[in-house]
JSON list of C-alpha atoms in Angstrom, two decimals:
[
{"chain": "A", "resi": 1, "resn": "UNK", "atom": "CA", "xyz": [83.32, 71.64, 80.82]},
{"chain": "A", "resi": 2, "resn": "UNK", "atom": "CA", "xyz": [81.39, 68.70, 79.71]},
{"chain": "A", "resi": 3, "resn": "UNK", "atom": "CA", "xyz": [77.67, 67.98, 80.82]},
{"chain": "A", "resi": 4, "resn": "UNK", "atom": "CA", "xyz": [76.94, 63.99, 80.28]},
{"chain": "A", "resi": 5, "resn": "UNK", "atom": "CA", "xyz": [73.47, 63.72, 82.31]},
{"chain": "A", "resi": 6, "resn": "UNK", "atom": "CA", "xyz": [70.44, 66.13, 81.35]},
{"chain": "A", "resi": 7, "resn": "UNK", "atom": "CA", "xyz": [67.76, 64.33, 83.93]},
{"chain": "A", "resi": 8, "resn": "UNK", "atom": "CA", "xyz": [66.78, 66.44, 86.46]},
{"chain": "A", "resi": 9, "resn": "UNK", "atom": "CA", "xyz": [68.30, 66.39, 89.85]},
{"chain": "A", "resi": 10, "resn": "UNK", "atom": "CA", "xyz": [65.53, 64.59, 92.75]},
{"chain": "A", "resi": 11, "resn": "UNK", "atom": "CA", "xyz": [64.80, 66.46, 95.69]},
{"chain": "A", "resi": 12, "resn": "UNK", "atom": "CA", "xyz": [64.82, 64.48, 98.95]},
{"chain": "A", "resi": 13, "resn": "UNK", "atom": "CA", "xyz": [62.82, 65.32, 102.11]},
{"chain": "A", "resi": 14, "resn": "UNK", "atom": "CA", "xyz": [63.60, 64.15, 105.30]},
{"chain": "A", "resi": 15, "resn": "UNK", "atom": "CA", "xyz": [61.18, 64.31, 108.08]},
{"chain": "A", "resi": 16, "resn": "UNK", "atom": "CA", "xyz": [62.96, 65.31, 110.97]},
{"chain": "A", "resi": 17, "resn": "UNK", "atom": "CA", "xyz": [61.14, 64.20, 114.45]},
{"chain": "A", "resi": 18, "resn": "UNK", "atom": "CA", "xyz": [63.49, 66.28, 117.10]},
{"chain": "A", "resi": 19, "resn": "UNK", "atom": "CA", "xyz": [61.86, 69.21, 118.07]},
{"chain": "A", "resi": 20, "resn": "UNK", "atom": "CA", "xyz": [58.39, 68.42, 116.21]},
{"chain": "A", "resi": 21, "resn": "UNK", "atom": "CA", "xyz": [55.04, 67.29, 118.85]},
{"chain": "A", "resi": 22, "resn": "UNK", "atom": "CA", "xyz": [51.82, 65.90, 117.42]},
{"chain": "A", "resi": 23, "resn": "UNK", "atom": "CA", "xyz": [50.29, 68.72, 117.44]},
{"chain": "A", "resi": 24, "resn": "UNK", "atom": "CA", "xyz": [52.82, 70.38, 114.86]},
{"chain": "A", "resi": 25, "resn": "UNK", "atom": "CA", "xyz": [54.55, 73.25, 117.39]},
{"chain": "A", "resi": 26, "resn": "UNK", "atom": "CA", "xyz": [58.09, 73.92, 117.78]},
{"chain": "A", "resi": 27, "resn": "UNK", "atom": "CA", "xyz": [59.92, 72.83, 121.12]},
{"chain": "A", "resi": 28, "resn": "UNK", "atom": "CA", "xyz": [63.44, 73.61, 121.47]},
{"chain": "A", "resi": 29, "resn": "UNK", "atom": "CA", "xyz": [65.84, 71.41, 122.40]},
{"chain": "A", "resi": 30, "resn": "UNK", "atom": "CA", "xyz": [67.72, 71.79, 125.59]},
{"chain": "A", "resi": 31, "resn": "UNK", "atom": "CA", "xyz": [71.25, 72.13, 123.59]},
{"chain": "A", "resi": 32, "resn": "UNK", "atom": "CA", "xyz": [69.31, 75.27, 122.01]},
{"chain": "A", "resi": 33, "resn": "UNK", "atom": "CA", "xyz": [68.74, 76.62, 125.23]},
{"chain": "A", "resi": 34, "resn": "UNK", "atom": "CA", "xyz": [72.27, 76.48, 126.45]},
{"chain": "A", "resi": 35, "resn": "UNK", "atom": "CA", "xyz": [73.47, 77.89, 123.83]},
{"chain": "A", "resi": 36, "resn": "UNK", "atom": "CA", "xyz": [71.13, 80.96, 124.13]},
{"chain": "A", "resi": 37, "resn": "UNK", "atom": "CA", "xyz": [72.46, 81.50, 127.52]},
{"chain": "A", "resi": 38, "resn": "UNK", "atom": "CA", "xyz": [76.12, 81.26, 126.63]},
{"chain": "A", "resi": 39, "resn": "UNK", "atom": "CA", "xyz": [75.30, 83.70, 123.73]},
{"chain": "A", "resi": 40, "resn": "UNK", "atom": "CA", "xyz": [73.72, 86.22, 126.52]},
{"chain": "A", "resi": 41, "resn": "UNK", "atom": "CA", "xyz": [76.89, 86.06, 129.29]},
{"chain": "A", "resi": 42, "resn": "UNK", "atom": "CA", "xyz": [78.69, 86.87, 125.91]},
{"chain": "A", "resi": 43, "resn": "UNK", "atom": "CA", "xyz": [77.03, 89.91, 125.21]},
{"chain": "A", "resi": 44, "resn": "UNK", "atom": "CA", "xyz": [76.84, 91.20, 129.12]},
{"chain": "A", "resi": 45, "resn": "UNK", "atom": "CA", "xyz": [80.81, 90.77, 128.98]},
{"chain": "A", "resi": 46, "resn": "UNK", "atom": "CA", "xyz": [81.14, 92.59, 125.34]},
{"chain": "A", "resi": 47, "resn": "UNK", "atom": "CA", "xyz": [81.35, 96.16, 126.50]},
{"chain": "A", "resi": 48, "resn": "UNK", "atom": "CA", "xyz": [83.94, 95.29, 128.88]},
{"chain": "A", "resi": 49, "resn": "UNK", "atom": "CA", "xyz": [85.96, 94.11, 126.49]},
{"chain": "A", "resi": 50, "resn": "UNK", "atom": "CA", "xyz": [85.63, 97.17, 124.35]},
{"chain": "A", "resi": 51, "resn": "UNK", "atom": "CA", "xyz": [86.60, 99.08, 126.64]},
{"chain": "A", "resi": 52, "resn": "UNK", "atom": "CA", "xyz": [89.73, 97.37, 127.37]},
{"chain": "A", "resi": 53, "resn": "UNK", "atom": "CA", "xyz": [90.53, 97.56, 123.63]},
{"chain": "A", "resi": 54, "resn": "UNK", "atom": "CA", "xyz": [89.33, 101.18, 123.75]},
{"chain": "A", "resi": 55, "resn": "UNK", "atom": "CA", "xyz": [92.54, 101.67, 126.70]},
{"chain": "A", "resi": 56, "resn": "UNK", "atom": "CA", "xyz": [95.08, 99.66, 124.96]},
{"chain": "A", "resi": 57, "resn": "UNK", "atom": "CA", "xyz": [94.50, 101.74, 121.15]},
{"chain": "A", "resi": 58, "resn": "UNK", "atom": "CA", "xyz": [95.09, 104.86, 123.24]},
{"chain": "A", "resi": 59, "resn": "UNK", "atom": "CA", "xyz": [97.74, 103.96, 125.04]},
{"chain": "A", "resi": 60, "resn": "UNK", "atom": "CA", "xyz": [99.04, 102.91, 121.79]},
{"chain": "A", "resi": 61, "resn": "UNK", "atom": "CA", "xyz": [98.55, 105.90, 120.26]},
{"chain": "A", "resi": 62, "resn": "UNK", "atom": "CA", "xyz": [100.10, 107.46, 123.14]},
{"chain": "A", "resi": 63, "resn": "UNK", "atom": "CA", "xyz": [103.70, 106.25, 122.15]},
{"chain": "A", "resi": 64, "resn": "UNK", "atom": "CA", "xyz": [102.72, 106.60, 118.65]},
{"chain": "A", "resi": 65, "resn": "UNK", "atom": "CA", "xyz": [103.03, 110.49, 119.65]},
{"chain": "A", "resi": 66, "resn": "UNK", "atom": "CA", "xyz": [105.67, 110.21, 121.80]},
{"chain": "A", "resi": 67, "resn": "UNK", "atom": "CA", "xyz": [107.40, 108.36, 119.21]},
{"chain": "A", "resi": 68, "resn": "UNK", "atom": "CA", "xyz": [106.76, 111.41, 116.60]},
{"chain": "A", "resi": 69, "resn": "UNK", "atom": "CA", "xyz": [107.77, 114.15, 118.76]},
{"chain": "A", "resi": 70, "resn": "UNK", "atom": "CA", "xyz": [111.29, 112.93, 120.04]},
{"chain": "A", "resi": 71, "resn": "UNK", "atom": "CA", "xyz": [111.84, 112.02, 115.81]},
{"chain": "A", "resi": 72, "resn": "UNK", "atom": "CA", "xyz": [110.95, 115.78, 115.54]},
{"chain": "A", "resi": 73, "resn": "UNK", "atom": "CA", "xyz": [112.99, 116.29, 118.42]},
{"chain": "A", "resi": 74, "resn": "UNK", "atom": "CA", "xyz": [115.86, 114.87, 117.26]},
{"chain": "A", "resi": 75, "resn": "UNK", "atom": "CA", "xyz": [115.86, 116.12, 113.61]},
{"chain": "A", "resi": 76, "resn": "UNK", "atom": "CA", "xyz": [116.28, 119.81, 115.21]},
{"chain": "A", "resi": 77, "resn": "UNK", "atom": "CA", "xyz": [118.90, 118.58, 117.01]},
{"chain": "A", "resi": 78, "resn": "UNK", "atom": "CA", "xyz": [120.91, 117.33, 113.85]},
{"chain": "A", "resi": 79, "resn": "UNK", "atom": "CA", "xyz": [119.35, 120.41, 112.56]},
{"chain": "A", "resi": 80, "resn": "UNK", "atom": "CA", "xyz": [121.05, 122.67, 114.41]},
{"chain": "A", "resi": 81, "resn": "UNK", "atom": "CA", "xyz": [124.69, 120.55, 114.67]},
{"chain": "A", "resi": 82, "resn": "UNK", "atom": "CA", "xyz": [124.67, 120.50, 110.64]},
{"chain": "A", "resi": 83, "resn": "UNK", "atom": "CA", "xyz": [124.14, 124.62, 111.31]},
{"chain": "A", "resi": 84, "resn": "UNK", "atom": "CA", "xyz": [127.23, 124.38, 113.92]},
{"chain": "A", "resi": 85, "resn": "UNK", "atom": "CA", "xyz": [129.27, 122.44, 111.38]},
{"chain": "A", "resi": 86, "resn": "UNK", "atom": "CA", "xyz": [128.27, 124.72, 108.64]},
{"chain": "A", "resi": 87, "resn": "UNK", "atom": "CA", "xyz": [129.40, 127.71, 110.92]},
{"chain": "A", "resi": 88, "resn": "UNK", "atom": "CA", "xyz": [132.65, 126.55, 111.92]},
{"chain": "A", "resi": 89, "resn": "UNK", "atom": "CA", "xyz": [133.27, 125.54, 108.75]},
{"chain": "A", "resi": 90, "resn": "UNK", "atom": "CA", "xyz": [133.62, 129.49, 108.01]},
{"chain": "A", "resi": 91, "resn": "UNK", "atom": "CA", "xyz": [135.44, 130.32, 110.87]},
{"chain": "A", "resi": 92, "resn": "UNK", "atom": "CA", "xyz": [133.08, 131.97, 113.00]},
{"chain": "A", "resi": 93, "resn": "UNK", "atom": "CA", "xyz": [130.94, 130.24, 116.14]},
{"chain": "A", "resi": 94, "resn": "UNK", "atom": "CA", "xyz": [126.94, 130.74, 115.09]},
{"chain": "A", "resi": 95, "resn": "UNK", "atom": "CA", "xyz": [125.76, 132.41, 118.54]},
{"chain": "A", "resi": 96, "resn": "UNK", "atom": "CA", "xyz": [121.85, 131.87, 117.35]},
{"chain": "A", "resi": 97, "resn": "UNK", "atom": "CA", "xyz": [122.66, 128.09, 116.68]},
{"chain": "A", "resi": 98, "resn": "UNK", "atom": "CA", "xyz": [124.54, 127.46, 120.19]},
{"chain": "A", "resi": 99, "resn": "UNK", "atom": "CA", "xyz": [121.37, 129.17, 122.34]},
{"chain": "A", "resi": 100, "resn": "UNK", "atom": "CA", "xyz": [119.08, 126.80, 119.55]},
{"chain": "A", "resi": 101, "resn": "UNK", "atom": "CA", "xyz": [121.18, 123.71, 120.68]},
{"chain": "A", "resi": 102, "resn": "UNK", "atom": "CA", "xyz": [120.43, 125.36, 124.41]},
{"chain": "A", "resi": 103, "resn": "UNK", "atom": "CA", "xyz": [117.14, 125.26, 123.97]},
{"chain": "A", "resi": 104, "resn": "UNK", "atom": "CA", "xyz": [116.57, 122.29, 122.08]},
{"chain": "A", "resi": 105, "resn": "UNK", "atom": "CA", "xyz": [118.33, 120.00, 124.71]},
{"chain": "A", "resi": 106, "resn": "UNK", "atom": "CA", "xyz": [116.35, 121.64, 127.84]},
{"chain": "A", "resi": 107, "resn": "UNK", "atom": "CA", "xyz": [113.01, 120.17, 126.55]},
{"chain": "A", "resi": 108, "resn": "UNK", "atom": "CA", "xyz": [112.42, 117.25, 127.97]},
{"chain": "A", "resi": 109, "resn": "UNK", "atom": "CA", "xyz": [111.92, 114.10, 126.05]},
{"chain": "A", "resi": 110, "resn": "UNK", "atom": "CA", "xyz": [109.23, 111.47, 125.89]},
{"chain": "A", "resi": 111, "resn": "UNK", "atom": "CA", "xyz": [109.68, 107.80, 126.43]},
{"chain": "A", "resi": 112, "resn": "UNK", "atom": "CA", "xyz": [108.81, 106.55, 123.35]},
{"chain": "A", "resi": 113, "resn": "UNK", "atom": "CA", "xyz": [108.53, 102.83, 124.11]},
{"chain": "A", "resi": 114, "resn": "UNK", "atom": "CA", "xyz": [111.16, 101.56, 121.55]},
{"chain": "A", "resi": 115, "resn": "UNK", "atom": "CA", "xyz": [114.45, 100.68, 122.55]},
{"chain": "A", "resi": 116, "resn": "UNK", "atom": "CA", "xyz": [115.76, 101.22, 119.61]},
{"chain": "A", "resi": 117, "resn": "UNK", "atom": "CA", "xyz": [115.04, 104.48, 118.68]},
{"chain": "A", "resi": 118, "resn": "UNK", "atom": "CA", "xyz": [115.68, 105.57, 122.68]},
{"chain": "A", "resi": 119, "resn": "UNK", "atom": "CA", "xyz": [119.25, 104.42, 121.74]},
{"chain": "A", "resi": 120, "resn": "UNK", "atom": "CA", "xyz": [119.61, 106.41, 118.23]},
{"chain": "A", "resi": 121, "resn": "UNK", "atom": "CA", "xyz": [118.09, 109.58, 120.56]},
{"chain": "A", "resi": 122, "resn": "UNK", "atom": "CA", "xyz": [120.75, 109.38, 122.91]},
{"chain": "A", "resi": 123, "resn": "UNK", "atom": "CA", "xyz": [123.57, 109.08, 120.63]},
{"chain": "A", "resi": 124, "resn": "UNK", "atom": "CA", "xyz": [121.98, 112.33, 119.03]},
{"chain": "A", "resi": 125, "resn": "UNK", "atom": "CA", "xyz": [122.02, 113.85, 122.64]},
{"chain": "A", "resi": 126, "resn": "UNK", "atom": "CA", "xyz": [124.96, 113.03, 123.90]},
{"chain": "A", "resi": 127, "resn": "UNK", "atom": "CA", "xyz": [126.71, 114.36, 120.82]},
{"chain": "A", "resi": 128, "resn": "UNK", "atom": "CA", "xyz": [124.89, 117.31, 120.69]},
{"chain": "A", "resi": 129, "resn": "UNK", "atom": "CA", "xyz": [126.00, 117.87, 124.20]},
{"chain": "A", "resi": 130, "resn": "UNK", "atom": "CA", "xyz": [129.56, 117.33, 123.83]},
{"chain": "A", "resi": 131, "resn": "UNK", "atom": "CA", "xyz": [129.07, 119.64, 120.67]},
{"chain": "A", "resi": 132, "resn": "UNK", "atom": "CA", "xyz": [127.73, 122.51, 123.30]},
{"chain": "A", "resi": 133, "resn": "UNK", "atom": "CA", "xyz": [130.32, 121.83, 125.88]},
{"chain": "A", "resi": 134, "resn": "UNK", "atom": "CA", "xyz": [133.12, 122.36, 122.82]},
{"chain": "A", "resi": 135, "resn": "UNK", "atom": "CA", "xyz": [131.62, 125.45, 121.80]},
{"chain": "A", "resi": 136, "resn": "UNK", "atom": "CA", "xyz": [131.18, 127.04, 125.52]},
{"chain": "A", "resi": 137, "resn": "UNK", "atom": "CA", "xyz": [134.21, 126.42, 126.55]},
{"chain": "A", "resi": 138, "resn": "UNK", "atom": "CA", "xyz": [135.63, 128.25, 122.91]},
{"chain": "A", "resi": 139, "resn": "UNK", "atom": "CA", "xyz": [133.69, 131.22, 124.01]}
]
């Protein structure tokens, strides 16, 4: 980088007459005053709108559990049909998997708020029933 001029930079004043009386005190301008005012209604409406904010992060975390339970949910369930499959494999119907399955598939689920994944948890369900309807009739 390349300096060409070594003077020293002037400083400017500018007298400014707004807000300035003969006698040298400060009066604010009416704009200033407005503004004060809007800044106060802003702060008395504030917590309100924290505590909206507070409502919609819990009710997001909400699903967010929901959500992580019926995932849990439905890796038991493909747990315990990988077990089934395993068992039949050998030639024998795993009793302790089938009442598992039972069990599993009595719990109610959550709504998890996703479409999506409500569609992936009732394929899992459905064939997990059909798997259990297979195996009870076998017995």
């Amino acid at each position: 980088m390349r300096i060409n001029a070594t003077e020293r930079t002037r400083i400017t004043s500018r007298s400014n007459a707004k807000g300035k009386t003969a006698g040298g005190t400060f009066v604010p301008q009416s704009s200033t005053t407005s503004q004060s005012a809007a800044a106060a209604a802003t702060v008395r409406t504030s917590p309100v709108v924290s505590i909206d904010t507070l409502i919609a992060l819990q009710e997001n975390e909400d699903f967010r559990q929901a959500r992580k339970k019926a995932t849990v949910r439905a890796d038991e369930l493909l747990d315990v049909l990988s077990d089934l499959r395993l068992g039949l494999l050998e030639g024998a119907i795993p009793l302790r998997s089938l009442h598992r399955l039972s069990a599993t598939l009595e719990r109610t689920r959550a709504n998890t708020g996703d479409s999506r994944l409500e569609s992936i948890l009732n394929e899992i369900e459905v064939r997990a029933e059909v798997e259990k309807a297979k195996l009870d009739s076998a017995l």
